[in-house]
Amino acid sequence: MEITKIDSILTGSRRLFVKVHTDTGITGIGESGNWGFREAVVGAINRMEKPLIGQDPLRIEYINDELYKRFKFGGTVIGGAISAIDIALWDIKGKYYNAPIYQLLGGAVRKKIRLWGVVDGRDISSSIKSAKELKAKGYTCIRLNPTNIEEAKGTYARRMNAMSEMIHAIRDAIGLDVDLGCEIHRALQPHESITLLKMVEDCNLLFFEDPINYENYFSLKTVTEKTKTPISAGERGFCIQDIQMLLQNESVSFIRPDICLMRGITGCKKAAAIAESHYVNVIPHTATGSINLAGNLHLAAAIPNFEVLETCPITSEWDKIQKEIKTPFKIENGCIEVPEGPGLGIELRDDIEITAPYCDWEWDFIKCNIK
């Protein structure tokens, strides 16, 4: 079996899917996680296509390693391109052997994958309501973002008090039978996260995610060593060395590898093993579409140190994820069962480029009056 062609499919405002074709008619589907610079990832994939033509798609480890070593510039563009190809190769391998990917990774540790529910609210009151609804649906873990609420504005003191009030209010609303995670999205400075962490230590958070921009691992360590609350990070990592540095520095209690950035399923399986050696669990990162989620389900099924899975970054994305595949995912009591079909076990709709036409991701500089 040989690779004959690679197609990139840009849909909606966040998706970049990749199809790897073979001379046997088997096609694998992958996805890139660098949704901010998709066109750059397409350029990298196009550059990688020529040396991939004629290669045996079953030699996944060899191809992944060669792509990483030969394209000498790292980063999330290259990582996103390799990841999309890697996931597609695993999909091909599963279809070739007529087995789901998790079986090829060593078999199932679990088949029912626990999800977190996303608290959807722009103020404290609506956030409490959303948290209660998620608990009623059977979720045993929910995640909130206190930096997004309307009350978290104004002076330093007002912002800190508002975020603390929200976290305490939701803990009171859901009780102790639901794990509570807090997402900061790198929106705070180290001293701000340290202050907030001290204010909410009595809430027994499962994790406090991305408290700062952690390009400087030593700065993240300054946050970690001043709190008893578990810290999670790693979603922007594009190589296993990122994970090793986080763990070696004892900066995190959970890692957040993204199969669509960290060299695919191949890279994230290695990241999970590194974490296991440090007694650290894995919360896979899901930031884009259906292939990202499906691949994460197989990874979560096959690793012993899985904790909980992100469904999608924001609730409005869930309908889009469901509409882009032929057979939608089913969530019951806050869990999804791993697809049992060959490969990823899901397929993109044939008309996805029509139902979700490509559109540019709009962004601009933050307006600032310097006069």
Short mmCIF file of C-alpha atoms in Angstrom, two decimals, residues 81-299:
data_model
loop_
_atom_site.label_atom_id
_atom_site.label_comp_id
_atom_site.label_asym_id
_atom_site.label_seq_id
_atom_site.Cartn_x
_atom_site.Cartn_y
_atom_site.Cartn_z
CA ALA A 81 0.67 19.72 9.77
CA ILE A 82 2.42 16.58 11.07
CA SER A 83 -0.47 15.95 13.46
CA ALA A 84 -3.11 16.07 10.73
CA ILE A 85 -1.12 13.60 8.62
CA ASP A 86 -0.41 11.33 11.60
CA ILE A 87 -4.08 11.07 12.61
CA ALA A 88 -5.00 10.25 9.00
CA LEU A 89 -2.37 7.50 8.94
CA TRP A 90 -3.79 5.96 12.11
CA ASP A 91 -7.23 6.10 10.49
CA ILE A 92 -5.82 4.26 7.44
CA LYS A 93 -4.14 1.66 9.64
CA GLY A 94 -7.33 0.98 11.55
CA LYS A 95 -9.29 0.60 8.32
CA TYR A 96 -6.57 -1.66 6.88
CA TYR A 97 -6.67 -4.01 9.88
CA ASN A 98 -10.44 -3.50 10.37
CA ALA A 99 -9.92 -2.37 13.97
CA PRO A 100 -10.57 0.82 15.95
CA ILE A 101 -7.46 2.86 16.68
CA TYR A 102 -7.57 2.23 20.41
CA GLN A 103 -7.08 -1.49 19.75
CA LEU A 104 -3.90 -0.72 17.80
CA LEU A 105 -2.66 1.42 20.70
CA GLY A 106 -2.78 -1.51 23.10
CA GLY A 107 -6.48 -2.04 23.69
CA ALA A 108 -9.04 -0.40 25.90
CA VAL A 109 -8.37 0.64 29.47
CA ARG A 110 -11.89 2.06 29.34
CA LYS A 111 -14.58 2.42 26.67
CA LYS A 112 -16.76 5.06 28.29
CA ILE A 113 -14.97 8.42 28.33
CA ARG A 114 -15.83 10.99 31.00
CA LEU A 115 -16.35 14.52 29.66
CA TRP A 116 -16.40 17.90 31.26
CA GLY A 117 -19.35 20.15 30.63
CA VAL A 118 -18.67 23.78 29.76
CA VAL A 119 -20.29 26.41 31.99
CA ASP A 120 -22.04 28.81 29.62
CA GLY A 121 -22.66 32.21 31.18
CA ARG A 122 -21.46 35.78 30.94
CA ASP A 123 -22.29 36.70 34.52
CA ILE A 124 -22.36 34.94 37.87
CA SER A 125 -26.10 34.30 37.89
CA SER A 126 -26.29 32.70 34.43
CA SER A 127 -23.13 30.71 35.13
CA ILE A 128 -24.67 29.20 38.26
CA LYS A 129 -27.76 28.26 36.25
CA SER A 130 -25.61 26.62 33.56
CA ALA A 131 -23.61 24.65 36.14
CA LYS A 132 -26.79 23.30 37.73
CA GLU A 133 -28.10 22.25 34.32
CA LEU A 134 -24.87 20.38 33.55
CA LYS A 135 -25.09 18.53 36.85
CA ALA A 136 -28.71 17.61 36.10
CA LYS A 137 -27.59 16.15 32.74
CA GLY A 138 -25.23 13.79 34.56
CA TYR A 139 -21.88 15.50 34.18
CA THR A 140 -19.46 14.65 36.99
CA CYS A 141 -16.99 17.33 35.91
CA ILE A 142 -17.61 20.88 34.73
CA ARG A 143 -15.30 23.70 33.69
CA LEU A 144 -15.75 27.45 34.06
CA ASN A 145 -13.84 30.56 33.00
CA PRO A 146 -14.08 33.32 35.61
CA THR A 147 -12.15 35.85 33.51
CA ASN A 148 -15.06 36.11 31.02
CA ILE A 149 -17.85 37.24 33.32
CA GLU A 150 -19.24 40.78 33.28
CA GLU A 151 -18.53 41.29 36.98
CA ALA A 152 -14.77 40.73 36.48
CA LYS A 153 -14.07 44.31 35.45
CA GLY A 154 -12.66 47.44 37.01
CA THR A 155 -10.03 47.57 39.69
CA TYR A 156 -7.77 44.72 40.65
CA ALA A 157 -9.71 44.20 43.87
CA ARG A 158 -13.09 44.10 42.10
CA ARG A 159 -11.87 41.64 39.46
CA MET A 160 -10.34 39.28 42.01
CA ASN A 161 -13.41 39.39 44.25
CA ALA A 162 -15.78 38.78 41.31
CA MET A 163 -13.85 35.76 40.03
CA SER A 164 -13.61 34.31 43.53
CA GLU A 165 -17.32 34.89 44.11
CA MET A 166 -18.19 33.06 40.89
CA ILE A 167 -16.06 30.02 41.71
CA HIS A 168 -17.39 29.81 45.27
CA ALA A 169 -20.99 30.24 44.11
CA ILE A 170 -20.72 27.43 41.57
CA ARG A 171 -19.05 25.11 44.06
CA ASP A 172 -21.90 25.78 46.48
CA ALA A 173 -24.45 25.18 43.70
CA ILE A 174 -23.08 21.81 42.50
CA GLY A 175 -21.79 20.42 45.79
CA LEU A 176 -18.92 17.97 46.14
CA ASP A 177 -20.22 15.23 43.83
CA VAL A 178 -19.09 17.11 40.71
CA ASP A 179 -15.45 17.92 39.94
CA LEU A 180 -14.87 21.59 39.19
CA GLY A 181 -12.16 22.88 36.88
CA CYS A 182 -11.19 26.47 36.23
CA GLU A 183 -9.90 27.72 32.87
CA ILE A 184 -7.93 30.98 32.82
CA HIS A 185 -6.83 30.89 29.14
CA ARG A 186 -3.54 32.61 29.99
CA ALA A 187 -5.47 35.80 30.79
CA LEU A 188 -3.83 36.62 34.15
CA GLN A 189 -0.39 37.66 35.29
CA PRO A 190 1.43 35.41 37.79
CA HIS A 191 0.59 37.58 40.80
CA GLU A 192 -3.08 37.70 39.77
CA SER A 193 -3.37 33.92 39.45
CA ILE A 194 -1.57 33.44 42.76
CA THR A 195 -4.00 35.81 44.48
CA LEU A 196 -7.05 34.11 42.97
CA LEU A 197 -5.74 30.64 43.77
CA LYS A 198 -5.31 31.58 47.43
CA MET A 199 -8.86 32.97 47.50
CA VAL A 200 -10.42 29.73 46.15
CA GLU A 201 -8.30 27.02 47.76
CA ASP A 202 -11.28 25.99 49.89
CA CYS A 203 -13.23 25.14 46.70
CA ASN A 204 -11.15 21.99 46.08
CA LEU A 205 -10.76 22.57 42.34
CA LEU A 206 -9.79 19.55 40.25
CA PHE A 207 -7.55 21.80 38.17
CA PHE A 208 -6.68 25.44 37.51
CA GLU A 209 -5.78 25.59 33.81
CA ASP A 210 -3.28 27.86 32.05
CA PRO A 211 -2.94 30.42 34.87
CA ILE A 212 -0.39 32.39 32.82
CA ASN A 213 1.34 32.42 29.45
CA TYR A 214 3.77 29.61 30.18
CA GLU A 215 6.35 30.08 27.44
CA ASN A 216 8.56 30.78 30.46
CA TYR A 217 8.34 27.53 32.40
CA PHE A 218 10.09 29.07 35.40
CA SER A 219 7.31 31.66 35.74
CA LEU A 220 4.70 28.90 35.78
CA LYS A 221 6.65 27.23 38.55
CA THR A 222 6.36 30.40 40.66
CA VAL A 223 2.58 29.98 40.50
CA THR A 224 2.59 26.24 41.18
CA GLU A 225 4.73 26.39 44.29
CA LYS A 226 2.45 28.99 45.93
CA THR A 227 -0.76 26.95 45.77
CA LYS A 228 -2.17 23.59 46.79
CA THR A 229 -4.57 23.61 43.82
CA PRO A 230 -3.57 21.32 40.91
CA ILE A 231 -2.35 23.22 37.83
CA SER A 232 -2.93 21.99 34.27
CA ALA A 233 -1.17 23.18 31.10
CA GLY A 234 0.26 22.01 27.80
CA GLU A 235 -2.36 22.65 25.13
CA ARG A 236 -0.03 24.81 23.02
CA GLY A 237 2.83 22.27 23.12
CA PHE A 238 3.97 20.89 19.77
CA CYS A 239 6.58 18.34 20.89
CA ILE A 240 7.10 15.89 23.75
CA GLN A 241 10.02 18.01 24.99
CA ASP A 242 7.45 20.65 26.01
CA ILE A 243 5.74 18.07 28.20
CA GLN A 244 9.03 16.87 29.68
CA MET A 245 10.00 20.44 30.66
CA LEU A 246 6.63 21.00 32.34
CA LEU A 247 6.96 17.78 34.29
CA GLN A 248 10.66 18.00 35.08
CA ASN A 249 10.07 21.42 36.61
CA GLU A 250 7.09 20.05 38.58
CA SER A 251 4.99 22.86 37.18
CA VAL A 252 1.79 20.90 36.54
CA SER A 253 -0.44 18.22 38.04
CA PHE A 254 -2.19 17.53 34.71
CA ILE A 255 -0.94 17.80 31.14
CA ARG A 256 -3.15 18.95 28.23
CA PRO A 257 -1.63 17.56 25.00
CA ASP A 258 -3.48 18.20 21.73
CA ILE A 259 -3.36 15.38 19.16
CA CYS A 260 -3.85 18.02 16.45
CA LEU A 261 -0.69 19.93 17.48
CA MET A 262 1.68 17.56 19.29
CA ARG A 263 2.58 15.33 16.32
CA GLY A 264 -0.73 13.54 16.36
CA ILE A 265 -1.80 10.42 18.19
CA THR A 266 1.79 9.18 17.99
CA GLY A 267 3.16 12.21 19.86
CA CYS A 268 0.40 12.34 22.45
CA LYS A 269 0.69 8.63 23.30
CA LYS A 270 4.36 9.33 24.10
CA ALA A 271 3.43 12.46 26.09
CA ALA A 272 1.00 10.38 28.15
CA ALA A 273 3.71 7.82 28.89
CA ILE A 274 6.12 10.55 30.01
CA ALA A 275 3.39 11.95 32.27
CA GLU A 276 2.67 8.49 33.68
CA SER A 277 6.30 8.20 34.80
CA HIS A 278 5.75 11.40 36.84
CA TYR A 279 2.41 10.18 38.29
CA VAL A 280 0.60 12.86 36.30
CA ASN A 281 -2.75 12.34 34.56
CA VAL A 282 -3.83 13.50 31.11
CA ILE A 283 -6.67 15.84 30.14
CA PRO A 284 -6.56 15.81 26.31
CA HIS A 285 -7.15 19.16 24.64
CA THR A 286 -10.03 19.46 22.16
CA ALA A 287 -10.09 22.86 20.46
CA THR A 288 -11.36 22.27 16.95
CA GLY A 289 -13.56 19.67 15.28
CA SER A 290 -14.92 16.14 15.09
CA ILE A 291 -11.66 14.44 14.12
CA ASN A 292 -9.91 16.12 17.07
CA LEU A 293 -12.60 14.73 19.38
CA ALA A 294 -12.69 11.25 17.84
CA GLY A 295 -8.91 10.88 17.98
CA ASN A 296 -8.91 12.00 21.60
CA LEU A 297 -11.53 9.36 22.43
CA HIS A 298 -9.21 6.62 21.15
CA LEU A 299 -6.25 8.10 23.03
#
